């Protein structure tokens, strides 16, 4: 895709991070591995009615023992202390059985975890961090992808500039002779989703704008002209 901002005359459609009726499960903090006793918040987003949203564990079913907060667009579930038995696959679900993608988390009593984002978009810079439970200082670590050693680091960090589909895979780290669990780093394509604008019907926007429009924009439903659309694009940094 070209890097230049397209002219208003050519703008007919915009890529957005959300589609109005799709569900997205987010974690806070944004990683897949956790030490036991850490706090974890699940956010289920993207539905017109958040009151019927629920977080589901594949083997345990709906999460009921958590502190739930509901807003107009998001339902959040806070677990103050997580344990190894909380590991597994999670998704969020609406009353009409619409589901988000599945996220697989790992909770461990072991002393090392790999901090990696849940998913990234092609072209972004990603930093993986090997973290020990007993220290907050930098530590040396070896990083593996799909079982193969790819980097030795004296700081415990591995930076991947301009990530691509080639970087997708299962990562782990070893530090001080102790090994983390493996986690999948999923890489999403640039043309992730489209939002239908009622006055036009094609997809034409740059990678630059797509990455900076990671928000749900309800005002698109109220747009009646290209000027409204161009004004939105010009507001994006």
PDB file of C-alpha atoms in Angstrom:
ATOM      1  CA  UNK A   1       0.000   0.000   0.000  1.00  0.00           C
ATOM      2  CA  UNK A   2       1.252   3.538  -0.664  1.00  0.00           C
ATOM      3  CA  UNK A   3       2.461   5.635   2.242  1.00  0.00           C
ATOM      4  CA  UNK A   4       1.024   8.990   1.144  1.00  0.00           C
ATOM      5  CA  UNK A   5      -2.308  10.194   2.487  1.00  0.00           C
ATOM      6  CA  UNK A   6      -4.979   9.699  -0.208  1.00  0.00           C
ATOM      7  CA  UNK A   7      -6.841  12.736  -1.479  1.00  0.00           C
ATOM      8  CA  UNK A   8     -10.449  13.306  -0.315  1.00  0.00           C
ATOM      9  CA  UNK A   9     -11.687  12.783  -3.886  1.00  0.00           C
ATOM     10  CA  UNK A  10     -10.386   9.205  -3.858  1.00  0.00           C
ATOM     11  CA  UNK A  11     -11.595   8.268  -0.373  1.00  0.00           C
ATOM     12  CA  UNK A  12     -14.440   5.797  -0.534  1.00  0.00           C
ATOM     13  CA  UNK A  13     -13.932   3.451   2.383  1.00  0.00           C
ATOM     14  CA  UNK A  14     -11.874   3.269   5.563  1.00  0.00           C
ATOM     15  CA  UNK A  15     -10.206   0.390   7.392  1.00  0.00           C
ATOM     16  CA  UNK A  16     -11.084   0.280  11.075  1.00  0.00           C
ATOM     17  CA  UNK A  17      -9.908  -1.882  13.920  1.00  0.00           C
ATOM     18  CA  UNK A  18     -13.483  -2.791  14.797  1.00  0.00           C
ATOM     19  CA  UNK A  19     -16.557  -3.827  12.862  1.00  0.00           C
ATOM     20  CA  UNK A  20     -19.669  -2.606  14.654  1.00  0.00           C
ATOM     21  CA  UNK A  21     -21.059  -6.058  15.494  1.00  0.00           C
ATOM     22  CA  UNK A  22     -17.782  -7.959  16.070  1.00  0.00           C
ATOM     23  CA  UNK A  23     -16.480  -8.854  19.520  1.00  0.00           C
ATOM     24  CA  UNK A  24     -12.888  -8.399  20.653  1.00  0.00           C
ATOM     25  CA  UNK A  25     -11.361  -9.824  23.815  1.00  0.00           C
ATOM     26  CA  UNK A  26      -8.526  -7.754  25.280  1.00  0.00           C
ATOM     27  CA  UNK A  27      -6.309  -8.457  28.279  1.00  0.00           C
ATOM     28  CA  UNK A  28      -4.823  -5.997  30.745  1.00  0.00           C
ATOM     29  CA  UNK A  29      -1.868  -6.277  30.957  1.00  0.00           C
ATOM     30  CA  UNK A  30      -1.491  -7.031  27.235  1.00  0.00           C
ATOM     31  CA  UNK A  31       0.381 -10.344  27.341  1.00  0.00           C
ATOM     32  CA  UNK A  32      -0.237 -14.087  27.306  1.00  0.00           C
ATOM     33  CA  UNK A  33       1.866 -15.314  30.245  1.00  0.00           C
ATOM     34  CA  UNK A  34       1.418 -14.485  33.920  1.00  0.00           C
ATOM     35  CA  UNK A  35       2.897 -15.366  37.280  1.00  0.00           C
ATOM     36  CA  UNK A  36       0.474 -16.815  39.792  1.00  0.00           C
ATOM     37  CA  UNK A  37      -1.107 -14.244  42.143  1.00  0.00           C
ATOM     38  CA  UNK A  38      -0.972 -11.510  39.466  1.00  0.00           C
ATOM     39  CA  UNK A  39      -4.086  -9.496  38.674  1.00  0.00           C
ATOM     40  CA  UNK A  40      -5.719  -9.846  35.249  1.00  0.00           C
ATOM     41  CA  UNK A  41      -8.532  -7.903  33.599  1.00  0.00           C
ATOM     42  CA  UNK A  42     -10.557  -9.226  30.661  1.00  0.00           C
ATOM     43  CA  UNK A  43     -12.226  -6.593  28.449  1.00  0.00           C
ATOM     44  CA  UNK A  44     -14.967  -7.663  26.034  1.00  0.00           C
ATOM     45  CA  UNK A  45     -15.605  -4.917  23.475  1.00  0.00           C
ATOM     46  CA  UNK A  46     -17.424  -4.152  20.257  1.00  0.00           C
ATOM     47  CA  UNK A  47     -21.076  -4.987  20.866  1.00  0.00           C
ATOM     48  CA  UNK A  48     -24.015  -2.575  20.611  1.00  0.00           C
ATOM     49  CA  UNK A  49     -25.290  -3.953  23.952  1.00  0.00           C
ATOM     50  CA  UNK A  50     -22.588  -4.784  26.499  1.00  0.00           C
ATOM     51  CA  UNK A  51     -25.031  -5.917  29.215  1.00  0.00           C
ATOM     52  CA  UNK A  52     -25.256  -9.436  27.764  1.00  0.00           C
ATOM     53  CA  UNK A  53     -21.528  -9.954  27.279  1.00  0.00           C
ATOM     54  CA  UNK A  54     -19.696 -12.671  29.176  1.00  0.00           C
ATOM     55  CA  UNK A  55     -16.153 -14.054  29.409  1.00  0.00           C
ATOM     56  CA  UNK A  56     -15.902 -17.811  28.838  1.00  0.00           C
ATOM     57  CA  UNK A  57     -13.165 -20.324  29.735  1.00  0.00           C
ATOM     58  CA  UNK A  58     -13.192 -23.422  27.508  1.00  0.00           C
ATOM     59  CA  UNK A  59     -13.291 -25.936  30.353  1.00  0.00           C
ATOM     60  CA  UNK A  60     -14.769 -23.832  33.195  1.00  0.00           C
ATOM     61  CA  UNK A  61     -17.513 -22.044  31.292  1.00  0.00           C
ATOM     62  CA  UNK A  62     -18.597 -18.481  32.056  1.00  0.00           C
ATOM     63  CA  UNK A  63     -16.432 -16.574  34.525  1.00  0.00           C
ATOM     64  CA  UNK A  64     -18.699 -15.757  37.446  1.00  0.00           C
ATOM     65  CA  UNK A  65     -16.254 -15.120  40.312  1.00  0.00           C
ATOM     66  CA  UNK A  66     -14.765 -11.851  39.118  1.00  0.00           C
ATOM     67  CA  UNK A  67     -15.324  -8.151  39.638  1.00  0.00           C
ATOM     68  CA  UNK A  68     -17.459  -7.058  36.685  1.00  0.00           C
ATOM     69  CA  UNK A  69     -17.731  -3.527  35.298  1.00  0.00           C
ATOM     70  CA  UNK A  70     -20.121  -2.722  32.439  1.00  0.00           C
ATOM     71  CA  UNK A  71     -20.164   0.384  30.236  1.00  0.00           C
ATOM     72  CA  UNK A  72     -22.158   1.110  27.075  1.00  0.00           C
ATOM     73  CA  UNK A  73     -19.563  -0.583  24.825  1.00  0.00           C
ATOM     74  CA  UNK A  74     -17.485  -2.805  27.106  1.00  0.00           C
ATOM     75  CA  UNK A  75     -17.823  -5.426  29.802  1.00  0.00           C
ATOM     76  CA  UNK A  76     -14.774  -5.954  32.013  1.00  0.00           C
ATOM     77  CA  UNK A  77     -14.007  -8.820  34.375  1.00  0.00           C
ATOM     78  CA  UNK A  78     -11.206  -8.389  36.958  1.00  0.00           C
ATOM     79  CA  UNK A  79      -9.539 -11.365  38.630  1.00  0.00           C
ATOM     80  CA  UNK A  80      -7.443 -10.044  41.565  1.00  0.00           C
ATOM     81  CA  UNK A  81      -5.295 -13.201  41.812  1.00  0.00           C
ATOM     82  CA  UNK A  82      -4.819 -15.774  39.071  1.00  0.00           C
ATOM     83  CA  UNK A  83      -3.490 -19.308  39.473  1.00  0.00           C
ATOM     84  CA  UNK A  84      -2.075 -22.030  37.190  1.00  0.00           C
ATOM     85  CA  UNK A  85      -5.501 -23.668  37.005  1.00  0.00           C
ATOM     86  CA  UNK A  86      -6.749 -20.474  35.321  1.00  0.00           C
ATOM     87  CA  UNK A  87      -4.575 -21.215  32.283  1.00  0.00           C
ATOM     88  CA  UNK A  88      -6.328 -22.108  29.051  1.00  0.00           C
ATOM     89  CA  UNK A  89      -8.459 -20.724  26.256  1.00  0.00           C
ATOM     90  CA  UNK A  90     -10.762 -17.734  26.742  1.00  0.00           C
ATOM     91  CA  UNK A  91     -13.199 -15.836  24.558  1.00  0.00           C
ATOM     92  CA  UNK A  92     -16.012 -13.338  25.032  1.00  0.00           C
ATOM     93  CA  UNK A  93     -19.547 -14.046  23.929  1.00  0.00           C
ATOM     94  CA  UNK A  94     -22.742 -12.063  23.427  1.00  0.00           C
ATOM     95  CA  UNK A  95     -26.305 -13.087  24.139  1.00  0.00           C
ATOM     96  CA  UNK A  96     -26.837 -14.048  20.497  1.00  0.00           C
ATOM     97  CA  UNK A  97     -23.785 -16.388  20.678  1.00  0.00           C
ATOM     98  CA  UNK A  98     -21.497 -14.103  18.683  1.00  0.00           C
ATOM     99  CA  UNK A  99     -17.917 -14.863  19.761  1.00  0.00           C
ATOM    100  CA  UNK A 100     -14.560 -13.158  19.775  1.00  0.00           C
ATOM    101  CA  UNK A 101     -11.339 -14.837  18.716  1.00  0.00           C
ATOM    102  CA  UNK A 102      -9.849 -17.228  21.287  1.00  0.00           C
ATOM    103  CA  UNK A 103      -6.936 -16.141  23.492  1.00  0.00           C
ATOM    104  CA  UNK A 104      -4.777 -18.792  25.175  1.00  0.00           C
ATOM    105  CA  UNK A 105      -3.109 -17.641  28.407  1.00  0.00           C
ATOM    106  CA  UNK A 106      -0.590 -19.419  30.605  1.00  0.00           C
ATOM    107  CA  UNK A 107      -0.341 -18.880  34.376  1.00  0.00           C
ATOM    108  CA  UNK A 108       2.706 -20.374  36.049  1.00  0.00           C
ATOM    109  CA  UNK A 109       4.318 -20.887  39.443  1.00  0.00           C
ATOM    110  CA  UNK A 110       7.699 -21.105  37.681  1.00  0.00           C
ATOM    111  CA  UNK A 111      10.181 -18.198  37.958  1.00  0.00           C
ATOM    112  CA  UNK A 112      10.334 -17.122  34.274  1.00  0.00           C
ATOM    113  CA  UNK A 113       7.718 -15.874  31.812  1.00  0.00           C
ATOM    114  CA  UNK A 114       7.863 -14.423  28.308  1.00  0.00           C
ATOM    115  CA  UNK A 115       6.076 -11.102  27.918  1.00  0.00           C
ATOM    116  CA  UNK A 116       4.705 -10.903  24.381  1.00  0.00           C
ATOM    117  CA  UNK A 117       1.712  -9.013  22.932  1.00  0.00           C
ATOM    118  CA  UNK A 118      -1.438 -10.934  22.113  1.00  0.00           C
ATOM    119  CA  UNK A 119      -1.327  -9.931  18.451  1.00  0.00           C
ATOM    120  CA  UNK A 120       0.384  -7.360  16.270  1.00  0.00           C
ATOM    121  CA  UNK A 121      -0.145  -5.827  12.844  1.00  0.00           C
ATOM    122  CA  UNK A 122       2.353  -6.215  10.009  1.00  0.00           C
ATOM    123  CA  UNK A 123       4.872  -3.370  10.008  1.00  0.00           C
ATOM    124  CA  UNK A 124       4.739  -2.662  13.745  1.00  0.00           C
ATOM    125  CA  UNK A 125       7.757  -2.896  16.045  1.00  0.00           C
ATOM    126  CA  UNK A 126       7.450  -5.592  18.720  1.00  0.00           C
ATOM    127  CA  UNK A 127       9.560  -6.103  21.840  1.00  0.00           C
ATOM    128  CA  UNK A 128       9.581  -9.469  23.619  1.00  0.00           C
ATOM    129  CA  UNK A 129      10.765  -9.510  27.215  1.00  0.00           C
ATOM    130  CA  UNK A 130      12.049 -12.401  29.306  1.00  0.00           C
ATOM    131  CA  UNK A 131      10.996 -11.671  32.877  1.00  0.00           C
ATOM    132  CA  UNK A 132      11.964 -13.288  36.162  1.00  0.00           C
ATOM    133  CA  UNK A 133       9.594 -13.251  39.115  1.00  0.00           C
ATOM    134  CA  UNK A 134      12.243 -12.334  41.675  1.00  0.00           C
ATOM    135  CA  UNK A 135      13.923  -9.380  39.944  1.00  0.00           C
ATOM    136  CA  UNK A 136      12.893  -6.295  37.995  1.00  0.00           C
ATOM    137  CA  UNK A 137      16.358  -5.579  36.565  1.00  0.00           C
ATOM    138  CA  UNK A 138      17.549  -6.565  33.096  1.00  0.00           C
ATOM    139  CA  UNK A 139      18.762 -10.132  32.747  1.00  0.00           C
ATOM    140  CA  UNK A 140      20.425 -12.123  30.009  1.00  0.00           C
ATOM    141  CA  UNK A 141      18.156 -14.445  28.073  1.00  0.00           C
ATOM    142  CA  UNK A 142      17.996 -16.690  25.028  1.00  0.00           C
ATOM    143  CA  UNK A 143      14.946 -16.392  22.767  1.00  0.00           C
ATOM    144  CA  UNK A 144      13.523 -19.269  20.746  1.00  0.00           C
ATOM    145  CA  UNK A 145      11.019 -19.336  17.894  1.00  0.00           C
ATOM    146  CA  UNK A 146       9.351 -22.652  17.052  1.00  0.00           C
ATOM    147  CA  UNK A 147      12.017 -24.452  19.086  1.00  0.00           C
ATOM    148  CA  UNK A 148      15.017 -22.785  17.377  1.00  0.00           C
ATOM    149  CA  UNK A 149      17.393 -20.342  19.082  1.00  0.00           C
ATOM    150  CA  UNK A 150      17.110 -16.997  17.279  1.00  0.00           C
ATOM    151  CA  UNK A 151      18.595 -14.407  19.655  1.00  0.00           C
ATOM    152  CA  UNK A 152      20.847 -14.060  22.688  1.00  0.00           C
ATOM    153  CA  UNK A 153      20.274 -10.893  24.693  1.00  0.00           C
ATOM    154  CA  UNK A 154      22.194  -9.337  27.574  1.00  0.00           C
ATOM    155  CA  UNK A 155      19.178  -7.188  28.506  1.00  0.00           C
ATOM    156  CA  UNK A 156      16.419  -9.806  28.454  1.00  0.00           C
ATOM    157  CA  UNK A 157      14.659  -8.019  25.582  1.00  0.00           C
ATOM    158  CA  UNK A 158      14.304  -8.924  21.910  1.00  0.00           C
ATOM    159  CA  UNK A 159      13.170  -6.227  19.489  1.00  0.00           C
ATOM    160  CA  UNK A 160      11.560  -7.142  16.150  1.00  0.00           C
ATOM    161  CA  UNK A 161      11.323  -4.080  13.861  1.00  0.00           C
ATOM    162  CA  UNK A 162       8.668  -4.027  11.147  1.00  0.00           C
ATOM    163  CA  UNK A 163       7.147  -7.382  12.040  1.00  0.00           C
ATOM    164  CA  UNK A 164       5.857  -9.580   9.190  1.00  0.00           C
ATOM    165  CA  UNK A 165       3.988 -12.851   8.755  1.00  0.00           C
ATOM    166  CA  UNK A 166       7.401 -14.520   8.678  1.00  0.00           C
ATOM    167  CA  UNK A 167       7.771 -13.611  12.370  1.00  0.00           C
ATOM    168  CA  UNK A 168       4.559 -15.385  13.384  1.00  0.00           C
ATOM    169  CA  UNK A 169       5.137 -18.460  15.528  1.00  0.00           C
ATOM    170  CA  UNK A 170       5.607 -19.872  19.021  1.00  0.00           C
ATOM    171  CA  UNK A 171       8.156 -18.049  21.179  1.00  0.00           C
ATOM    172  CA  UNK A 172       9.787 -18.869  24.498  1.00  0.00           C
ATOM    173  CA  UNK A 173      12.812 -17.684  26.473  1.00  0.00           C
ATOM    174  CA  UNK A 174      15.406 -19.243  28.788  1.00  0.00           C
ATOM    175  CA  UNK A 175      17.161 -17.286  31.527  1.00  0.00           C
ATOM    176  CA  UNK A 176      19.371 -18.564  34.325  1.00  0.00           C
ATOM    177  CA  UNK A 177      18.676 -22.117  33.208  1.00  0.00           C
ATOM    178  CA  UNK A 178      14.914 -21.665  33.679  1.00  0.00           C
ATOM    179  CA  UNK A 179      12.516 -21.792  30.750  1.00  0.00           C
ATOM    180  CA  UNK A 180       9.267 -19.943  30.068  1.00  0.00           C
ATOM    181  CA  UNK A 181       6.216 -21.489  28.495  1.00  0.00           C
ATOM    182  CA  UNK A 182       5.635 -21.085  24.754  1.00  0.00           C
ATOM    183  CA  UNK A 183       3.222 -18.451  23.439  1.00  0.00           C
ATOM    184  CA  UNK A 184       1.939 -17.804  19.941  1.00  0.00           C
ATOM    185  CA  UNK A 185       2.641 -14.385  18.473  1.00  0.00           C
ATOM    186  CA  UNK A 186      -0.056 -13.864  15.858  1.00  0.00           C
ATOM    187  CA  UNK A 187       0.560 -11.316  13.097  1.00  0.00           C
ATOM    188  CA  UNK A 188      -2.472  -9.699  11.459  1.00  0.00           C
ATOM    189  CA  UNK A 189      -2.419  -8.424   7.892  1.00  0.00           C
ATOM    190  CA  UNK A 190      -2.711  -4.734   7.121  1.00  0.00           C
ATOM    191  CA  UNK A 191      -6.137  -5.054   5.510  1.00  0.00           C
ATOM    192  CA  UNK A 192      -7.736  -6.467   8.644  1.00  0.00           C
ATOM    193  CA  UNK A 193     -11.353  -5.330   8.519  1.00  0.00           C
ATOM    194  CA  UNK A 194     -13.510  -2.877   6.646  1.00  0.00           C
ATOM    195  CA  UNK A 195     -16.383  -0.723   7.814  1.00  0.00           C
ATOM    196  CA  UNK A 196     -19.130   0.029   5.320  1.00  0.00           C
ATOM    197  CA  UNK A 197     -19.717   3.722   4.787  1.00  0.00           C
ATOM    198  CA  UNK A 198     -23.138   4.327   3.369  1.00  0.00           C
ATOM    199  CA  UNK A 199     -22.116   6.811   0.683  1.00  0.00           C
ATOM    200  CA  UNK A 200     -19.431   4.609  -0.969  1.00  0.00           C
ATOM    201  CA  UNK A 201     -18.469   0.964  -1.247  1.00  0.00           C
ATOM    202  CA  UNK A 202     -14.754   0.306  -1.829  1.00  0.00           C
ATOM    203  CA  UNK A 203     -11.637  -0.056   0.326  1.00  0.00           C
ATOM    204  CA  UNK A 204      -8.896   2.523  -0.249  1.00  0.00           C
ATOM    205  CA  UNK A 205      -6.747   3.838   2.573  1.00  0.00           C
ATOM    206  CA  UNK A 206      -3.092   3.741   3.536  1.00  0.00           C
ATOM    207  CA  UNK A 207      -1.277   1.585   6.058  1.00  0.00           C
ATOM    208  CA  UNK A 208      -0.397   4.762   7.952  1.00  0.00           C
ATOM    209  CA  UNK A 209      -4.033   5.681   8.540  1.00  0.00           C
ATOM    210  CA  UNK A 210      -5.129   2.111   9.225  1.00  0.00           C
ATOM    211  CA  UNK A 211      -2.721   1.707  12.130  1.00  0.00           C
ATOM    212  CA  UNK A 212      -3.903   4.923  13.721  1.00  0.00           C
ATOM    213  CA  UNK A 213      -7.616   4.196  13.545  1.00  0.00           C
ATOM    214  CA  UNK A 214      -7.779   1.550  16.276  1.00  0.00           C
ATOM    215  CA  UNK A 215     -11.008   2.725  17.755  1.00  0.00           C
ATOM    216  CA  UNK A 216     -14.678   2.276  17.200  1.00  0.00           C
ATOM    217  CA  UNK A 217     -16.051   5.327  15.392  1.00  0.00           C
ATOM    218  CA  UNK A 218     -19.820   5.459  15.726  1.00  0.00           C
ATOM    219  CA  UNK A 219     -19.881   8.869  14.033  1.00  0.00           C
ATOM    220  CA  UNK A 220     -19.356   7.145  10.670  1.00  0.00           C
ATOM    221  CA  UNK A 221     -23.013   6.198  10.748  1.00  0.00           C
ATOM    222  CA  UNK A 222     -23.861   9.906  10.806  1.00  0.00           C
ATOM    223  CA  UNK A 223     -21.658  10.869   7.869  1.00  0.00           C
ATOM    224  CA  UNK A 224     -23.492  12.155   4.846  1.00  0.00           C
ATOM    225  CA  UNK A 225     -20.712  13.551   2.665  1.00  0.00           C
ATOM    226  CA  UNK A 226     -17.119  13.110   1.607  1.00  0.00           C
ATOM    227  CA  UNK A 227     -16.281  16.314   3.457  1.00  0.00           C
ATOM    228  CA  UNK A 228     -17.286  14.638   6.730  1.00  0.00           C
ATOM    229  CA  UNK A 229     -15.079  11.680   5.874  1.00  0.00           C
ATOM    230  CA  UNK A 230     -12.112  13.846   4.875  1.00  0.00           C
ATOM    231  CA  UNK A 231     -12.468  15.807   8.114  1.00  0.00           C
ATOM    232  CA  UNK A 232     -12.221  12.535  10.079  1.00  0.00           C
ATOM    233  CA  UNK A 233      -9.076  11.449   8.236  1.00  0.00           C
ATOM    234  CA  UNK A 234      -7.422  14.814   8.703  1.00  0.00           C
ATOM    235  CA  UNK A 235      -7.993  14.516  12.463  1.00  0.00           C
ATOM    236  CA  UNK A 236      -5.930  11.315  12.649  1.00  0.00           C
ATOM    237  CA  UNK A 237      -2.309  12.044  13.710  1.00  0.00           C
TER     238      UNK A 237
END
